[in-house]
Coordinates of C-alpha atoms in Angstrom, one line a residue:
X1 CA -118.2 34.6 14.3
X2 CA -118.2 31.3 16.2
X3 CA -121.6 29.6 16.5
X4 CA -121.0 27.9 19.8
X5 CA -119.0 30.5 21.7
X6 CA -120.1 32.1 24.9
X7 CA -118.6 35.6 24.5
X8 CA -120.9 38.6 24.3
X9 CA -122.0 39.5 20.8
X10 CA -123.6 42.8 19.9
X11 CA -126.6 43.2 17.7
X12 CA -126.2 45.5 14.7
X13 CA -126.1 49.1 15.8
X14 CA -124.4 52.2 14.6
X15 CA -122.6 52.2 17.9
X16 CA -122.7 49.1 20.1
X17 CA -124.6 49.6 23.3
X18 CA -127.7 48.8 25.3
X19 CA -130.7 50.7 26.5
X20 CA -130.5 51.9 30.1
X21 CA -133.5 49.9 31.2
X22 CA -132.8 46.8 29.3
X23 CA -133.8 43.6 31.3
X24 CA -131.4 40.7 31.6
X25 CA -132.1 38.3 28.7
X26 CA -131.2 34.7 28.1
X27 CA -127.9 34.6 26.2
X28 CA -127.5 30.9 25.6
X29 CA -125.6 29.9 22.5
X30 CA -128.8 28.8 20.7
X31 CA -130.3 32.3 21.2
X32 CA -127.2 34.1 19.8
X33 CA -126.8 32.3 16.5
X34 CA -127.0 34.8 13.8
X35 CA -126.6 37.9 15.9
X36 CA -124.8 40.9 14.4
X37 CA -121.2 42.0 15.1
X38 CA -120.2 45.0 13.1
X39 CA -117.2 46.1 15.1
X40 CA -114.8 45.5 12.2
X41 CA -114.6 46.3 8.6
X42 CA -116.4 48.9 6.5
X43 CA -120.1 49.5 7.3
X44 CA -122.7 50.4 4.8
X45 CA -123.2 54.2 4.3
X46 CA -126.4 56.2 4.7
X47 CA -126.7 57.6 1.3
X48 CA -130.4 56.9 0.3
X49 CA -133.1 59.5 0.6
X50 CA -136.9 59.1 0.7
X51 CA -137.3 59.5 -3.1
X52 CA -134.5 56.9 -3.6
X53 CA -136.2 54.2 -1.5
X54 CA -139.7 54.9 -2.8
X55 CA -138.6 54.6 -6.4
X56 CA -136.3 51.6 -5.6
X57 CA -139.4 49.7 -4.3
X58 CA -141.6 50.9 -7.2
X59 CA -138.9 50.0 -9.7
X60 CA -138.8 46.5 -8.3
X61 CA -142.6 46.1 -8.2
X62 CA -143.4 47.5 -11.7
X63 CA -141.6 45.1 -14.1
X64 CA -142.4 42.5 -16.7
X65 CA -145.1 41.2 -14.4
X66 CA -147.3 44.2 -15.2
X67 CA -146.2 44.8 -18.8
X68 CA -146.2 41.2 -20.1
X69 CA -147.4 38.8 -17.3
X70 CA -150.7 40.6 -17.1
X71 CA -151.5 39.6 -20.7
X72 CA -151.0 35.9 -19.9
X73 CA -153.4 36.3 -16.9
X74 CA -155.9 38.1 -19.1
X75 CA -155.9 35.4 -21.7
X76 CA -156.3 32.6 -19.2
X77 CA -158.9 34.1 -16.8
X78 CA -160.4 37.2 -18.4
X79 CA -160.5 40.9 -17.4
X80 CA -162.5 40.6 -14.2
X81 CA -160.2 38.1 -12.4
X82 CA -157.2 40.1 -13.6
X83 CA -158.5 43.3 -12.0
X84 CA -159.7 41.5 -8.8
X85 CA -156.5 39.6 -8.4
X86 CA -154.3 42.7 -8.5
X87 CA -156.6 44.5 -6.0
X88 CA -156.5 41.4 -3.7
X89 CA -152.7 41.1 -3.9
X90 CA -152.3 44.8 -3.2
X91 CA -154.1 44.3 0.1
X92 CA -151.6 41.5 0.9
X93 CA -148.7 43.8 0.0
X94 CA -150.1 46.6 2.1
X95 CA -150.2 44.4 5.2
X96 CA -146.7 43.0 4.6
X97 CA -145.4 46.5 4.0
X98 CA -146.9 47.7 7.3
X99 CA -145.4 44.8 9.2
X100 CA -142.0 45.5 7.9
X101 CA -142.2 49.3 8.3
X102 CA -143.1 49.0 12.0
X103 CA -140.1 46.8 12.7
X104 CA -137.5 48.6 10.6
X105 CA -138.6 52.1 11.7
X106 CA -138.2 51.0 15.3
X107 CA -134.7 49.6 14.7
X108 CA -133.3 51.1 11.4
X109 CA -129.8 49.9 12.0
X110 CA -126.9 49.5 9.6
X111 CA -126.5 46.1 8.1
X112 CA -130.0 44.8 9.0
X113 CA -132.0 42.5 6.8
X114 CA -135.3 40.6 7.2
X115 CA -133.4 37.4 8.3
X116 CA -131.7 39.5 11.0
X117 CA -135.1 40.4 12.5
X118 CA -136.3 36.8 12.1
X119 CA -133.3 35.6 14.1
X120 CA -133.7 38.3 16.8
X121 CA -137.5 38.0 17.3
X122 CA -138.2 34.4 16.4
X123 CA -135.2 32.0 16.3
X124 CA -132.0 31.5 14.2
X125 CA -132.9 28.4 12.2
X126 CA -135.9 30.1 10.6
X127 CA -133.7 33.1 9.9
X128 CA -131.0 30.9 8.3
X129 CA -133.5 29.3 5.9
X130 CA -135.2 32.6 5.2
X131 CA -132.0 34.4 4.4
X132 CA -130.9 31.8 1.8
X133 CA -134.5 31.7 0.4
X134 CA -134.4 35.5 -0.1
X135 CA -131.0 35.5 -1.8
X136 CA -132.1 32.6 -4.0
X137 CA -135.3 34.4 -5.0
X138 CA -133.5 37.8 -5.7
X139 CA -130.8 36.1 -7.7
X140 CA -133.4 34.2 -9.8
X141 CA -135.3 37.4 -10.3
X142 CA -132.2 39.0 -11.7
X143 CA -131.9 36.1 -14.2
X144 CA -135.6 36.4 -15.0
X145 CA -135.4 40.1 -15.7
X146 CA -132.3 39.7 -17.8
X147 CA -134.0 37.0 -19.8
X148 CA -137.0 39.2 -20.4
X149 CA -134.7 42.1 -21.3
X150 CA -132.9 40.0 -23.9
X151 CA -136.2 38.9 -25.5
X152 CA -137.4 42.5 -25.6
X153 CA -134.2 43.7 -27.3
X154 CA -134.7 41.0 -29.9
X155 CA -138.0 42.7 -30.9
X156 CA -135.8 45.2 -32.8
X157 CA -133.2 42.8 -34.3
X158 CA -132.2 39.2 -34.3
X159 CA -128.8 40.0 -35.8
X160 CA -127.2 40.3 -32.3
X161 CA -126.9 37.0 -30.4
X162 CA -129.1 36.8 -27.3
X163 CA -126.0 36.1 -25.2
X164 CA -124.7 39.5 -26.0
X165 CA -127.8 41.2 -24.8
X166 CA -127.7 39.3 -21.6
X167 CA -124.1 40.1 -21.0
X168 CA -124.6 43.8 -21.6
X169 CA -127.5 43.9 -19.1
X170 CA -125.5 42.1 -16.5
X171 CA -122.5 44.4 -16.9
X172 CA -124.6 47.5 -16.6
X173 CA -126.3 46.1 -13.4
X174 CA -122.8 45.3 -12.1
X175 CA -121.5 48.8 -12.6
X176 CA -124.5 50.5 -11.0
X177 CA -124.3 48.2 -8.0
X178 CA -120.6 48.3 -7.4
X179 CA -119.7 52.0 -7.8
X180 CA -121.4 53.4 -4.6
X181 CA -124.8 53.3 -3.0
X182 CA -125.5 57.0 -3.8
X183 CA -124.8 56.4 -7.5
X184 CA -127.0 53.3 -7.4
X185 CA -129.8 55.3 -5.8
X186 CA -129.7 58.0 -8.4
X187 CA -129.6 55.5 -11.3
X188 CA -132.6 53.6 -9.9
X189 CA -134.5 56.8 -9.3
X190 CA -134.2 57.8 -12.9
X191 CA -134.8 54.3 -14.2
X192 CA -138.0 54.1 -12.2
X193 CA -139.0 57.6 -13.2
X194 CA -139.0 56.7 -16.9
X195 CA -141.0 53.6 -16.2
X196 CA -143.6 55.4 -14.0
X197 CA -144.1 58.2 -16.6
X198 CA -144.7 55.5 -19.2
X199 CA -147.3 53.6 -17.2
X200 CA -149.0 56.9 -16.3
X201 CA -149.1 57.7 -20.0
X202 CA -150.5 54.2 -20.8
X203 CA -153.3 54.7 -18.2
X204 CA -154.2 58.1 -19.6
X205 CA -154.2 56.5 -23.1
X206 CA -156.5 53.8 -21.9
X207 CA -159.0 56.3 -20.5
X208 CA -158.9 58.2 -23.8
X209 CA -159.6 55.0 -25.7
X210 CA -162.4 54.1 -23.2
X211 CA -164.3 57.3 -24.2
X212 CA -163.6 57.0 -27.9
X213 CA -160.6 59.4 -28.2
X214 CA -158.6 57.1 -30.5
X215 CA -158.0 57.5 -34.3
X216 CA -161.2 55.6 -35.1
X217 CA -163.3 57.5 -32.5
X218 CA -164.9 54.3 -31.4
X219 CA -165.6 54.3 -27.6
X220 CA -164.7 51.0 -26.0
X221 CA -166.3 51.4 -22.6
X222 CA -166.6 47.8 -21.1
X223 CA -167.2 46.2 -24.5
X224 CA -164.8 43.3 -23.9
X225 CA -166.3 42.6 -20.5
X226 CA -169.6 41.6 -22.2
X227 CA -170.4 38.1 -23.6
X228 CA -168.6 37.1 -25.8
X229 CA -165.7 37.0 -24.8
X230 CA -166.9 38.0 -21.3
X231 CA -165.5 39.2 -18.0
X232 CA -164.7 35.7 -16.8
X233 CA -163.1 32.8 -18.6
X234 CA -163.9 29.6 -16.6
X235 CA -160.7 27.8 -15.8
X236 CA -160.5 24.0 -16.0
X237 CA -164.2 23.5 -15.3
X238 CA -167.4 25.3 -16.2
X239 CA -169.9 27.3 -14.1
X240 CA -169.2 29.3 -10.9
X241 CA -166.5 26.8 -9.9
X242 CA -164.6 27.6 -13.0
X243 CA -165.0 31.3 -12.5
X244 CA -163.7 31.0 -8.9
X245 CA -160.7 28.9 -10.2
X246 CA -160.1 31.6 -12.7
X247 CA -159.9 34.2 -10.0
X248 CA -157.7 32.1 -7.8
X249 CA -155.3 31.3 -10.7
X250 CA -155.1 35.1 -11.4
X251 CA -154.5 35.7 -7.7
X252 CA -151.6 33.3 -7.6
X253 CA -150.0 34.5 -10.8
X254 CA -150.4 38.2 -9.7
X255 CA -148.0 37.4 -6.9
X256 CA -145.0 37.4 -9.3
X257 CA -145.6 41.2 -9.9
X258 CA -145.5 41.9 -6.2
X259 CA -143.1 39.5 -4.5
X260 CA -140.1 41.0 -2.7
X261 CA -141.3 44.6 -3.5
X262 CA -142.2 45.5 0.2
X263 CA -138.8 44.2 1.3
X264 CA -136.9 46.6 -0.9
X265 CA -137.8 49.5 1.4
X266 CA -137.0 47.6 4.5
X267 CA -133.6 46.4 3.2
X268 CA -132.6 50.0 2.5
X269 CA -133.4 51.2 6.0
X270 CA -129.7 50.9 7.2
X271 CA -128.6 53.1 4.3
X272 CA -131.4 55.6 4.5
X273 CA -131.0 59.2 5.7
X274 CA -133.3 60.0 8.7
X275 CA -134.9 56.6 8.6
X276 CA -137.6 57.2 11.1
X277 CA -138.9 60.1 9.0
X278 CA -138.3 58.6 5.6
X279 CA -139.2 54.9 6.0
X280 CA -142.9 55.6 7.1
X281 CA -143.2 58.2 4.4
X282 CA -141.9 55.8 1.8
X283 CA -144.1 52.9 3.0
X284 CA -147.3 54.9 3.0
X285 CA -146.7 56.4 -0.5
X286 CA -145.4 53.2 -2.0
X287 CA -148.6 51.3 -1.3
X288 CA -150.9 54.1 -2.7
X289 CA -148.8 54.5 -5.8
X290 CA -148.7 50.8 -6.3
X291 CA -152.5 50.7 -6.0
X292 CA -152.9 53.4 -8.6
X293 CA -150.5 51.9 -11.1
X294 CA -151.6 48.3 -10.8
X295 CA -155.3 49.0 -10.1
X296 CA -155.8 51.4 -13.1
X297 CA -153.2 49.6 -15.2
X298 CA -155.0 46.2 -14.9
X299 CA -158.4 47.8 -15.5
X300 CA -157.1 49.6 -18.6
X301 CA -155.8 46.3 -20.0
X302 CA -159.2 44.7 -19.7
X303 CA -160.8 47.7 -21.4
X304 CA -158.5 47.9 -24.5
X305 CA -157.9 44.2 -25.2
X306 CA -160.3 41.3 -25.4
X307 CA -159.2 38.2 -23.6
X308 CA -159.5 36.1 -26.8
X309 CA -157.0 38.1 -28.8
X310 CA -154.7 35.6 -30.5
X311 CA -151.5 37.6 -29.8
X312 CA -152.0 37.2 -26.0
X313 CA -151.6 33.4 -26.6
X314 CA -148.5 33.8 -28.8
X315 CA -145.4 31.9 -27.8
X316 CA -143.3 34.9 -28.4
X317 CA -142.5 36.5 -25.0
X318 CA -141.6 40.0 -26.2
X319 CA -143.3 43.4 -26.2
X320 CA -145.5 42.4 -29.1
X321 CA -147.3 40.1 -26.6
X322 CA -147.8 43.0 -24.1
X323 CA -151.5 43.8 -23.8
X324 CA -150.7 47.5 -24.0
X325 CA -149.0 47.1 -27.4
X326 CA -151.9 45.0 -28.6
X327 CA -154.4 47.6 -27.4
X328 CA -152.5 50.4 -29.2
X329 CA -152.4 48.4 -32.4
X330 CA -156.2 47.6 -32.2
X331 CA -156.9 51.3 -31.8
X332 CA -155.0 52.1 -34.9
X333 CA -152.3 54.1 -33.3
X334 CA -149.0 53.8 -35.2
X335 CA -145.4 54.3 -33.9
X336 CA -146.1 53.7 -30.3
X337 CA -145.0 50.1 -30.4
X338 CA -141.3 51.0 -30.2
X339 CA -141.8 53.5 -27.4
X340 CA -143.7 50.9 -25.3
X341 CA -141.1 48.3 -26.1
X342 CA -138.4 50.6 -24.8
X343 CA -140.4 51.2 -21.7
X344 CA -140.8 47.5 -21.1
X345 CA -137.1 47.1 -21.5
X346 CA -136.5 49.9 -18.9
X347 CA -138.8 48.1 -16.5
X348 CA -136.9 44.8 -16.8
X349 CA -133.6 46.6 -16.4
X350 CA -134.8 48.7 -13.5
X351 CA -136.3 45.6 -11.7
X352 CA -133.1 43.6 -12.3
X353 CA -131.0 46.4 -10.9
X354 CA -133.2 46.6 -7.7
X355 CA -133.1 42.8 -7.2
X356 CA -129.4 42.6 -7.5
X357 CA -129.1 45.4 -4.9
X358 CA -131.5 43.5 -2.5
X359 CA -129.9 40.1 -3.0
X360 CA -126.4 41.4 -2.3
X361 CA -127.6 43.2 0.9
X362 CA -129.2 40.0 2.1
X363 CA -126.0 38.0 1.5
X364 CA -123.9 40.7 3.1
X365 CA -126.1 40.7 6.2
X366 CA -126.0 36.9 6.5
X367 CA -122.2 37.0 6.3
X368 CA -122.0 39.6 9.0
X369 CA -124.2 37.6 11.3
X370 CA -122.4 34.3 10.7
X371 CA -124.9 32.5 8.6
X372 CA -122.9 32.7 5.4
X373 CA -119.1 32.7 4.7
X374 CA -117.4 35.8 6.0
X375 CA -115.9 36.8 2.7
X376 CA -119.4 37.9 1.5
X377 CA -119.2 40.7 4.1
X378 CA -116.2 42.4 2.4
X379 CA -116.9 45.9 1.3
X380 CA -115.1 48.6 -0.8
X381 CA -113.9 51.8 0.8
X382 CA -117.2 53.3 -0.2
X383 CA -119.1 50.7 1.8
X384 CA -120.4 48.6 -1.1
X385 CA -120.4 44.8 -0.5
X386 CA -118.7 43.9 -3.7
X387 CA -118.3 40.2 -3.1
X388 CA -122.0 39.8 -2.4
X389 CA -122.8 41.8 -5.5
X390 CA -120.6 39.6 -7.7
X391 CA -122.0 36.4 -6.2
X392 CA -125.6 37.5 -6.8
X393 CA -124.8 38.4 -10.4
X394 CA -123.1 35.0 -10.8
X395 CA -126.4 33.3 -10.2
X396 CA -128.0 35.9 -12.5
X397 CA -125.8 34.4 -15.2
X398 CA -128.3 31.5 -15.4
X399 CA -130.1 33.9 -17.8
X400 CA -127.6 32.4 -20.4
X401 CA -129.8 29.3 -20.4
X402 CA -131.8 31.3 -22.9
X403 CA -129.0 30.6 -25.4
X404 CA -130.0 27.0 -25.7
X405 CA -133.7 27.1 -24.7
X406 CA -136.8 29.1 -25.6
X407 CA -136.8 32.5 -23.8
X408 CA -140.5 32.0 -22.8
X409 CA -139.7 28.6 -21.2
X410 CA -136.7 30.0 -19.3
X411 CA -138.6 33.0 -18.1
X412 CA -141.4 30.8 -16.9
X413 CA -138.9 28.7 -14.9
X414 CA -137.5 31.7 -13.1
X415 CA -140.9 33.3 -12.4
X416 CA -142.4 30.1 -10.9
X417 CA -139.5 29.5 -8.6
X418 CA -139.2 33.1 -7.4
X419 CA -143.0 33.5 -6.8
X420 CA -143.2 30.6 -4.4
X421 CA -140.0 31.8 -2.7
X422 CA -141.6 35.2 -2.3
X423 CA -144.7 33.7 -0.7
X424 CA -142.6 31.7 1.8
X425 CA -140.7 34.9 2.6
X426 CA -143.9 36.8 3.3
X427 CA -145.1 34.0 5.7
X428 CA -141.9 34.3 7.6
X429 CA -142.2 38.1 7.8
X430 CA -145.7 37.9 9.3
X431 CA -144.6 35.3 11.8
X432 CA -141.8 37.6 12.8
X433 CA -144.0 40.6 13.1
X434 CA -146.4 38.7 15.4
X435 CA -143.5 37.7 17.7
X436 CA -142.1 41.2 17.6
X437 CA -145.5 42.7 18.6
X438 CA -145.9 40.2 21.4
X439 CA -142.5 41.0 22.7
X440 CA -143.2 44.8 22.6
X441 CA -146.4 44.2 24.5
X442 CA -144.6 42.1 27.1
X443 CA -141.9 44.7 27.7
X444 CA -144.4 47.6 27.7
X445 CA -142.9 49.2 24.6
X446 CA -145.8 48.9 22.2
X447 CA -146.9 52.5 22.7
X448 CA -143.3 53.7 22.0
X449 CA -143.3 52.5 18.4
X450 CA -142.4 55.4 16.2
X451 CA -144.7 54.1 13.4
X452 CA -147.9 52.2 14.0
X453 CA -150.3 50.9 11.3
X454 CA -154.0 50.2 11.4
X455 CA -155.9 46.9 11.8
X456 CA -153.0 45.2 13.6
X457 CA -152.4 42.4 14.5
X458 CA -155.7 41.1 13.0
X459 CA -154.8 42.0 9.4
X460 CA -151.6 40.1 9.7
X461 CA -153.3 36.9 10.9
X462 CA -155.8 37.2 8.0
X463 CA -153.1 37.7 5.4
X464 CA -150.9 35.0 6.9
X465 CA -153.7 32.5 6.4
X466 CA -154.3 33.7 2.8
X467 CA -150.6 33.4 1.8
X468 CA -150.3 29.9 3.4
X469 CA -153.3 28.8 1.2
X470 CA -151.8 30.5 -1.9
X471 CA -148.5 28.7 -1.3
X472 CA -150.1 25.3 -0.9
X473 CA -152.4 25.7 -3.9
X474 CA -150.1 27.7 -6.3
X475 CA -149.8 24.7 -8.6
X476 CA -153.3 23.2 -8.0
X477 CA -154.0 22.8 -11.7
X478 CA -151.3 20.0 -12.1
X479 CA -153.5 17.8 -10.0
X480 CA -156.1 17.7 -12.7
X481 CA -155.4 14.6 -14.8
X482 CA -155.5 16.6 -18.0
X483 CA -153.0 19.1 -16.7
X484 CA -150.4 16.9 -15.0
X485 CA -146.8 17.7 -15.8
X486 CA -143.7 16.7 -13.8
X487 CA -141.9 19.9 -14.8
X488 CA -144.9 22.1 -13.8
X489 CA -145.2 20.3 -10.5
X490 CA -141.5 20.8 -9.7
X491 CA -141.6 24.4 -10.7
X492 CA -144.6 25.0 -8.4
X493 CA -143.4 23.1 -5.3
X494 CA -139.6 22.4 -5.3
X495 CA -138.9 25.5 -3.3
X496 CA -140.9 24.2 -0.3
X497 CA -138.7 21.1 0.4
X498 CA -135.6 23.2 -0.2
X499 CA -136.7 25.7 2.4
X500 CA -137.6 22.9 4.9
X501 CA -134.2 21.1 4.4
X502 CA -132.4 24.4 5.2
X503 CA -134.6 25.0 8.2
X504 CA -134.6 21.5 9.7
X505 CA -130.9 20.9 8.9
X506 CA -129.8 24.1 10.7
X507 CA -132.1 23.3 13.7
X508 CA -130.8 19.8 14.1
X509 CA -127.2 20.7 13.7
X510 CA -127.2 23.7 16.1
X511 CA -130.0 22.3 18.3
X512 CA -131.9 25.6 18.4
X513 CA -135.2 26.1 20.2
X514 CA -138.4 26.0 18.3
X515 CA -138.8 29.7 19.1
X516 CA -137.4 32.2 21.6
X517 CA -139.5 32.8 24.7
X518 CA -141.3 36.1 24.5
X519 CA -139.5 37.3 27.6
X520 CA -136.1 36.5 26.0
X521 CA -136.9 38.4 22.7
X522 CA -134.5 41.4 22.7
X523 CA -136.3 44.6 21.8
X524 CA -133.8 46.8 23.6
X525 CA -130.4 46.5 22.0
X526 CA -129.9 49.4 19.6
X527 CA -133.0 51.2 20.7
X528 CA -131.2 54.0 22.6
X529 CA -128.7 54.6 19.7
X530 CA -131.5 54.8 17.2
X531 CA -133.5 57.1 19.5
X532 CA -130.6 59.4 19.9
X533 CA -129.7 59.4 16.2
X534 CA -133.3 60.1 15.1
X535 CA -133.8 62.8 17.8
X536 CA -131.0 64.7 16.2
X537 CA -132.7 64.7 12.8
X538 CA -134.0 68.1 11.7
X539 CA -136.9 67.8 9.2
X540 CA -136.3 70.3 6.3
X541 CA -138.8 73.1 6.1
X542 CA -139.9 74.1 2.6
X543 CA -139.1 77.7 1.7
X544 CA -141.5 78.1 -1.2
X545 CA -144.3 76.3 -3.0
X546 CA -141.9 74.5 -5.3
X547 CA -140.0 72.9 -2.4
X548 CA -143.3 72.1 -0.7
X549 CA -144.5 70.3 -3.8
X550 CA -141.1 68.5 -4.1
X551 CA -141.1 67.4 -0.5
X552 CA -144.7 66.0 -0.9
X553 CA -143.7 64.1 -4.1
X554 CA -140.3 62.8 -3.0

């Protein structure tokens, strides 16, 4: 699509068209950069159901951040900041999820992505930078999860070179993403199911150990929250300031476990069956399930493992460093270490699978709207964007850096870079939602939203402020003289100038506006088609209690 042309360009819709009462909007070139045109080629297919997208998001959220990263937070800050940080971050995720769900439920069109909404509701330069930031983050997360998976596999044997384990994981992810979206959805559903059953089992085990149900019949209660070692480990300085810095450090690090997870549901909207019924359902249940798994999971970690356990500070980034495995060993339970190690491997594989899916869809959408080379929009006959999948996995091959470097070091590189990218992406989402809501109010459509969430827009403003502060202070410790490190500074902040260069460069080159005027924000195109499609949806009625239970669960 030409960037400077003056011909009409349609936004992404299942069938191009406009609402009957659509007002005349400004169609200058600067406002149309990045608009969708899906008139040619194969479009993505609607093959994902509610259970697919719920488990896709949970599969991406519950990964090595919970199973391994939580142990690092515990050792650095103590059990209280760990628990508080996960609760705080879940509130942030809840607001971001609500913002996305409102927008994609209103316009659940094929080929959409978050950058598409940014371009449509804010302006194209921000969308351009955001799209490449997303793809970069997802591709790095694929590499991070494959690195973690290779380390986990080495827990059983060092006879096989680490490069072989990385290659096997990348090939499996490739096959699951390239065959067809329905096969991918089923694979991810079962991947995530195994992982969720495991974390539920670990939570139950933690409760049993809490009350003394282990082999030694010694009730733990909140023993490890007492002094010593204590609920808080002061960070960098002593006293209340050190305790606050411990909480803030845990809050920042907890972000890695959650970044990009709300977006996974939004990205799948264009491939979801009955999206206005299934997206709100998935969004509501996703947040509550995440709260249960991370809230109870982090609480259990603080109950079964003291923060001064030497294994938490081990340089070996494998399942032996998982706080769950340490807690099981301390309780005298034998044989579970291999089971938990397999579960951690499944979590890494499942998360890598989901991140490859999301990264490829972002790249596909950018190619379709003219913000990436057009060959990334090529799809198979089944509607799978195979070039975008291969390109995302190509960056994921950075996991092979593990061959010549410590796995722990490589994993830390990827997590630092992807976390700050995720925070920037959330900032853009909230700015986009604020503009979307103002445009809906201006056009008198706010009451017509098919899905509305509580505390809006005030919750968005509060969380926007929090994430901006987190982004600016995510590497605050490097400014302490004793903690200064060039590599740590770059890992914490290099993504910010990269994002700004993309944003400013695009804006200067195409001379786009700072932001679209509210009256020119198009909330009409595609609305009629989506209304008609969703009006034809017939919600299934359960015939018996088994179906009723299944519909509630899935």
